[in-house]
Amino acid sequence: MNIKKWLVLGTACLSLGAAPVFAQETREFSVSTVLSDAFPWGKAAMKWAELVEERSEGRITLKVYPNAQLVSGDQTREFSAMRSGLIDMAVGSTINWSTQVPQANLFSLPFLMPDNAAVDAITQGKAGQMVFDAIEKRGVVPLAWGENGFRELSNSRGVLTQPADLKGLKVRVVGSPLFLDTFNALGANPTQMSWTDALPALTTGAVDGQENPLSVFDVARADRANQKYLTLWHYMNDPLIFGASKRVWSKLSTEDQQLLKQAAYDAGQWEIAKSRADLDATLQSIRDRGVEVTELTSEQHQAFVAATQNVYKKWTPKIGEELVEAAQEAINKR
């Protein structure tokens, strides 16, 4: 074999040997979250980053950007930014992603999930996989579930125990048409605005009430914004989803994909367990600050369910009848 052939062969061998080296390349990825690590949502992202750094021995770094800062505070743009590759990864909300993924509206159907067992039955079964499939078809790879929790209703006017109590109530809601339909069905006056704008509006009385998980109410000190009455009505639950841009994901080695996915799952399970374990203490803290907490009776709860049935008729075709049926079947079998 002549010198030229030896050089060609040597170059080829070096090229072949470069693949494992490239797979071990040190990388940093951006991770978007809407809330900071003062909230369970942000804690989920930080736990993911911690596990990835530990398991990759510092080779892969997830840099978490809270408060939707990668999309200038507009949380509804997070999914499209990740799909286009402007954001590498995210721990996102089904509510915020529902503007681009109609199937994610499943979790916003009013009073679909009565308890945590119902949430788990959906996310861990056929319906949850159908939602994941819909997300992946739109350019984002879903990796695992997390939890934002059941959303409860607070206000500054008085105790709310029946649909009639909401008549004319100005309620801040997130930017989802389904939320508008739900509160309109209950006779309220829903207003879409960011959480940053909501607190001043609640404080001045421009808005009467808001709906959010207890963790958000607690950490954000909504009681200081005239929210003196809290109704535990469990009207919807907002699961979180660990996801990655398909553009970014496709460039990772199989080993790194598995590392990131397993770490996301483990972080999600940790966050779900912690969020649920902390609920009693969170609720007690809210009560200790003078907030009047009302828990609905089964009869009162059913009155709200009945008042929002037209929302199902309108939104089931948009979400997908097969998906809604799969979710209801999972709940009934839990």
PDB file of N, CA, C and O in Angstrom, residues 119-159:
ATOM      1  N   VAL A 119     -56.352  12.677  37.301  1.00  0.00           N
ATOM      2  CA  VAL A 119     -55.265  13.302  36.529  1.00  0.00           C
ATOM      3  C   VAL A 119     -54.266  12.238  36.089  1.00  0.00           C
ATOM      4  O   VAL A 119     -53.868  12.166  34.917  1.00  0.00           O
ATOM      5  N   ASP A 120     -53.872  11.384  37.022  1.00  0.00           N
ATOM      6  CA  ASP A 120     -52.896  10.336  36.723  1.00  0.00           C
ATOM      7  C   ASP A 120     -53.450   9.332  35.712  1.00  0.00           C
ATOM      8  O   ASP A 120     -52.706   8.835  34.851  1.00  0.00           O
ATOM      9  N   ALA A 121     -54.727   9.033  35.819  1.00  0.00           N
ATOM     10  CA  ALA A 121     -55.339   8.081  34.896  1.00  0.00           C
ATOM     11  C   ALA A 121     -55.260   8.587  33.464  1.00  0.00           C
ATOM     12  O   ALA A 121     -55.062   7.809  32.525  1.00  0.00           O
ATOM     13  N   ILE A 122     -55.383   9.891  33.294  1.00  0.00           N
ATOM     14  CA  ILE A 122     -55.306  10.473  31.957  1.00  0.00           C
ATOM     15  C   ILE A 122     -53.864  10.544  31.478  1.00  0.00           C
ATOM     16  O   ILE A 122     -53.526  10.061  30.397  1.00  0.00           O
ATOM     17  N   THR A 123     -52.999  11.148  32.278  1.00  0.00           N
ATOM     18  CA  THR A 123     -51.624  11.381  31.812  1.00  0.00           C
ATOM     19  C   THR A 123     -50.851  10.087  31.597  1.00  0.00           C
ATOM     20  O   THR A 123     -50.002  10.010  30.708  1.00  0.00           O
ATOM     21  N   GLN A 124     -51.138   9.063  32.388  1.00  0.00           N
ATOM     22  CA  GLN A 124     -50.372   7.824  32.298  1.00  0.00           C
ATOM     23  C   GLN A 124     -51.018   6.784  31.392  1.00  0.00           C
ATOM     24  O   GLN A 124     -50.511   5.663  31.289  1.00  0.00           O
ATOM     25  N   GLY A 125     -52.095   7.143  30.723  1.00  0.00           N
ATOM     26  CA  GLY A 125     -52.784   6.186  29.882  1.00  0.00           C
ATOM     27  C   GLY A 125     -52.866   6.597  28.428  1.00  0.00           C
ATOM     28  O   GLY A 125     -52.068   7.412  27.936  1.00  0.00           O
ATOM     29  N   LYS A 126     -53.841   6.030  27.729  1.00  0.00           N
ATOM     30  CA  LYS A 126     -54.020   6.252  26.296  1.00  0.00           C
ATOM     31  C   LYS A 126     -54.220   7.726  25.970  1.00  0.00           C
ATOM     32  O   LYS A 126     -53.641   8.249  25.017  1.00  0.00           O
ATOM     33  N   ALA A 127     -55.052   8.405  26.757  1.00  0.00           N
ATOM     34  CA  ALA A 127     -55.340   9.814  26.484  1.00  0.00           C
ATOM     35  C   ALA A 127     -54.079  10.669  26.581  1.00  0.00           C
ATOM     36  O   ALA A 127     -53.841  11.553  25.744  1.00  0.00           O
ATOM     37  N   GLY A 128     -53.260  10.406  27.601  1.00  0.00           N
ATOM     38  CA  GLY A 128     -52.015  11.158  27.749  1.00  0.00           C
ATOM     39  C   GLY A 128     -51.086  10.949  26.571  1.00  0.00           C
ATOM     40  O   GLY A 128     -50.444  11.889  26.087  1.00  0.00           O
ATOM     41  N   GLN A 129     -51.018   9.713  26.085  1.00  0.00           N
ATOM     42  CA  GLN A 129     -50.166   9.429  24.933  1.00  0.00           C
ATOM     43  C   GLN A 129     -50.700  10.111  23.677  1.00  0.00           C
ATOM     44  O   GLN A 129     -49.917  10.568  22.828  1.00  0.00           O
ATOM     45  N   MET A 130     -52.021  10.204  23.556  1.00  0.00           N
ATOM     46  CA  MET A 130     -52.613  10.897  22.407  1.00  0.00           C
ATOM     47  C   MET A 130     -52.238  12.375  22.403  1.00  0.00           C
ATOM     48  O   MET A 130     -51.967  12.969  21.353  1.00  0.00           O
ATOM     49  N   VAL A 131     -52.209  12.966  23.584  1.00  0.00           N
ATOM     50  CA  VAL A 131     -51.795  14.371  23.696  1.00  0.00           C
ATOM     51  C   VAL A 131     -50.320  14.501  23.329  1.00  0.00           C
ATOM     52  O   VAL A 131     -49.928  15.411  22.587  1.00  0.00           O
ATOM     53  N   PHE A 132     -49.497  13.599  23.830  1.00  0.00           N
ATOM     54  CA  PHE A 132     -48.063  13.612  23.494  1.00  0.00           C
ATOM     55  C   PHE A 132     -47.857  13.461  21.986  1.00  0.00           C
ATOM     56  O   PHE A 132     -47.008  14.141  21.388  1.00  0.00           O
ATOM     57  N   ASP A 133     -48.613  12.581  21.359  1.00  0.00           N
ATOM     58  CA  ASP A 133     -48.487  12.380  19.911  1.00  0.00           C
ATOM     59  C   ASP A 133     -48.831  13.660  19.148  1.00  0.00           C
ATOM     60  O   ASP A 133     -48.162  14.012  18.169  1.00  0.00           O
ATOM     61  N   ALA A 134     -49.863  14.360  19.617  1.00  0.00           N
ATOM     62  CA  ALA A 134     -50.276  15.610  18.962  1.00  0.00           C
ATOM     63  C   ALA A 134     -49.199  16.680  19.096  1.00  0.00           C
ATOM     64  O   ALA A 134     -48.945  17.454  18.165  1.00  0.00           O
ATOM     65  N   ILE A 135     -48.550  16.718  20.252  1.00  0.00           N
ATOM     66  CA  ILE A 135     -47.476  17.687  20.488  1.00  0.00           C
ATOM     67  C   ILE A 135     -46.296  17.399  19.573  1.00  0.00           C
ATOM     68  O   ILE A 135     -45.740  18.307  18.945  1.00  0.00           O
ATOM     69  N   GLU A 136     -45.926  16.128  19.477  1.00  0.00           N
ATOM     70  CA  GLU A 136     -44.760  15.766  18.658  1.00  0.00           C
ATOM     71  C   GLU A 136     -45.008  16.062  17.179  1.00  0.00           C
ATOM     72  O   GLU A 136     -44.088  16.457  16.461  1.00  0.00           O
ATOM     73  N   LYS A 137     -46.235  15.884  16.725  1.00  0.00           N
ATOM     74  CA  LYS A 137     -46.558  16.169  15.325  1.00  0.00           C
ATOM     75  C   LYS A 137     -46.375  17.646  14.991  1.00  0.00           C
ATOM     76  O   LYS A 137     -46.227  18.013  13.832  1.00  0.00           O
ATOM     77  N   ARG A 138     -46.370  18.482  16.028  1.00  0.00           N
ATOM     78  CA  ARG A 138     -46.240  19.926  15.819  1.00  0.00           C
ATOM     79  C   ARG A 138     -44.836  20.439  16.121  1.00  0.00           C
ATOM     80  O   ARG A 138     -44.643  21.634  16.307  1.00  0.00           O
ATOM     81  N   GLY A 139     -43.860  19.538  16.171  1.00  0.00           N
ATOM     82  CA  GLY A 139     -42.470  19.972  16.230  1.00  0.00           C
ATOM     83  C   GLY A 139     -41.822  20.045  17.583  1.00  0.00           C
ATOM     84  O   GLY A 139     -40.706  20.558  17.712  1.00  0.00           O
ATOM     85  N   VAL A 140     -42.483  19.525  18.625  1.00  0.00           N
ATOM     86  CA  VAL A 140     -41.897  19.498  19.963  1.00  0.00           C
ATOM     87  C   VAL A 140     -41.957  18.064  20.482  1.00  0.00           C
ATOM     88  O   VAL A 140     -42.986  17.395  20.367  1.00  0.00           O
ATOM     89  N   VAL A 141     -40.861  17.582  21.044  1.00  0.00           N
ATOM     90  CA  VAL A 141     -40.794  16.216  21.561  1.00  0.00           C
ATOM     91  C   VAL A 141     -41.162  16.231  23.047  1.00  0.00           C
ATOM     92  O   VAL A 141     -40.419  16.783  23.866  1.00  0.00           O
ATOM     93  N   PRO A 142     -42.311  15.662  23.426  1.00  0.00           N
ATOM     94  CA  PRO A 142     -42.686  15.606  24.843  1.00  0.00           C
ATOM     95  C   PRO A 142     -41.923  14.497  25.551  1.00  0.00           C
ATOM     96  O   PRO A 142     -41.796  13.390  25.032  1.00  0.00           O
ATOM     97  N   LEU A 143     -41.417  14.795  26.733  1.00  0.00           N
ATOM     98  CA  LEU A 143     -40.557  13.847  27.427  1.00  0.00           C
ATOM     99  C   LEU A 143     -41.173  13.276  28.696  1.00  0.00           C
ATOM    100  O   LEU A 143     -40.956  12.114  29.029  1.00  0.00           O
ATOM    101  N   ALA A 144     -41.920  14.092  29.425  1.00  0.00           N
ATOM    102  CA  ALA A 144     -42.464  13.626  30.706  1.00  0.00           C
ATOM    103  C   ALA A 144     -43.513  14.616  31.200  1.00  0.00           C
ATOM    104  O   ALA A 144     -43.610  15.748  30.719  1.00  0.00           O
ATOM    105  N   TRP A 145     -44.285  14.163  32.187  1.00  0.00           N
ATOM    106  CA  TRP A 145     -45.318  15.002  32.801  1.00  0.00           C
ATOM    107  C   TRP A 145     -44.825  15.588  34.124  1.00  0.00           C
ATOM    108  O   TRP A 145     -44.064  14.967  34.856  1.00  0.00           O
ATOM    109  N   GLY A 146     -45.307  16.783  34.420  1.00  0.00           N
ATOM    110  CA  GLY A 146     -45.130  17.401  35.728  1.00  0.00           C
ATOM    111  C   GLY A 146     -46.499  17.862  36.202  1.00  0.00           C
ATOM    112  O   GLY A 146     -47.519  17.433  35.677  1.00  0.00           O
ATOM    113  N   GLU A 147     -46.530  18.759  37.173  1.00  0.00           N
ATOM    114  CA  GLU A 147     -47.828  19.176  37.704  1.00  0.00           C
ATOM    115  C   GLU A 147     -47.830  20.629  38.152  1.00  0.00           C
ATOM    116  O   GLU A 147     -46.932  21.069  38.870  1.00  0.00           O
ATOM    117  N   ASN A 148     -48.848  21.344  37.718  1.00  0.00           N
ATOM    118  CA  ASN A 148     -49.095  22.695  38.221  1.00  0.00           C
ATOM    119  C   ASN A 148     -50.220  22.682  39.240  1.00  0.00           C
ATOM    120  O   ASN A 148     -50.340  23.571  40.054  1.00  0.00           O
ATOM    121  N   GLY A 149     -51.075  21.673  39.182  1.00  0.00           N
ATOM    122  CA  GLY A 149     -52.098  21.483  40.203  1.00  0.00           C
ATOM    123  C   GLY A 149     -53.475  21.972  39.809  1.00  0.00           C
ATOM    124  O   GLY A 149     -53.671  22.608  38.773  1.00  0.00           O
ATOM    125  N   PHE A 150     -54.441  21.666  40.663  1.00  0.00           N
ATOM    126  CA  PHE A 150     -55.807  22.128  40.449  1.00  0.00           C
ATOM    127  C   PHE A 150     -55.886  23.637  40.636  1.00  0.00           C
ATOM    128  O   PHE A 150     -55.259  24.193  41.545  1.00  0.00           O
ATOM    129  N   ARG A 151     -56.671  24.264  39.797  1.00  0.00           N
ATOM    130  CA  ARG A 151     -56.830  25.714  39.866  1.00  0.00           C
ATOM    131  C   ARG A 151     -58.086  26.040  40.673  1.00  0.00           C
ATOM    132  O   ARG A 151     -59.166  25.514  40.399  1.00  0.00           O
ATOM    133  N   GLU A 152     -57.905  26.912  41.661  1.00  0.00           N
ATOM    134  CA  GLU A 152     -58.999  27.300  42.543  1.00  0.00           C
ATOM    135  C   GLU A 152     -59.355  28.768  42.300  1.00  0.00           C
ATOM    136  O   GLU A 152     -58.591  29.506  41.673  1.00  0.00           O
ATOM    137  N   LEU A 153     -60.488  29.190  42.812  1.00  0.00           N
ATOM    138  CA  LEU A 153     -61.021  30.524  42.513  1.00  0.00           C
ATOM    139  C   LEU A 153     -60.989  31.426  43.752  1.00  0.00           C
ATOM    140  O   LEU A 153     -61.490  31.047  44.817  1.00  0.00           O
ATOM    141  N   SER A 154     -60.409  32.604  43.611  1.00  0.00           N
ATOM    142  CA  SER A 154     -60.414  33.572  44.713  1.00  0.00           C
ATOM    143  C   SER A 154     -61.034  34.875  44.237  1.00  0.00           C
ATOM    144  O   SER A 154     -61.110  35.150  43.037  1.00  0.00           O
ATOM    145  N   ASN A 155     -61.473  35.708  45.208  1.00  0.00           N
ATOM    146  CA  ASN A 155     -62.061  37.007  44.847  1.00  0.00           C
ATOM    147  C   ASN A 155     -62.089  37.937  46.052  1.00  0.00           C
ATOM    148  O   ASN A 155     -61.781  37.520  47.177  1.00  0.00           O
ATOM    149  N   SER A 156     -62.458  39.159  45.798  1.00  0.00           N
ATOM    150  CA  SER A 156     -62.486  40.169  46.852  1.00  0.00           C
ATOM    151  C   SER A 156     -63.908  40.525  47.306  1.00  0.00           C
ATOM    152  O   SER A 156     -64.084  41.304  48.238  1.00  0.00           O
ATOM    153  N   ARG A 157     -64.939  39.915  46.656  1.00  0.00           N
ATOM    154  CA  ARG A 157     -66.322  40.313  46.932  1.00  0.00           C
ATOM    155  C   ARG A 157     -66.983  39.522  48.049  1.00  0.00           C
ATOM    156  O   ARG A 157     -67.717  40.070  48.863  1.00  0.00           O
ATOM    157  N   GLY A 158     -66.736  38.210  48.083  1.00  0.00           N
ATOM    158  CA  GLY A 158     -67.397  37.410  49.105  1.00  0.00           C
ATOM    159  C   GLY A 158     -67.298  35.923  48.813  1.00  0.00           C
ATOM    160  O   GLY A 158     -66.645  35.494  47.861  1.00  0.00           O
ATOM    161  N   VAL A 159     -67.968  35.127  49.638  1.00  0.00           N
ATOM    162  CA  VAL A 159     -67.944  33.676  49.508  1.00  0.00           C
ATOM    163  C   VAL A 159     -68.694  33.247  48.246  1.00  0.00           C
ATOM    164  O   VAL A 159     -69.785  33.739  47.960  1.00  0.00           O
TER     165      VAL A 159
END
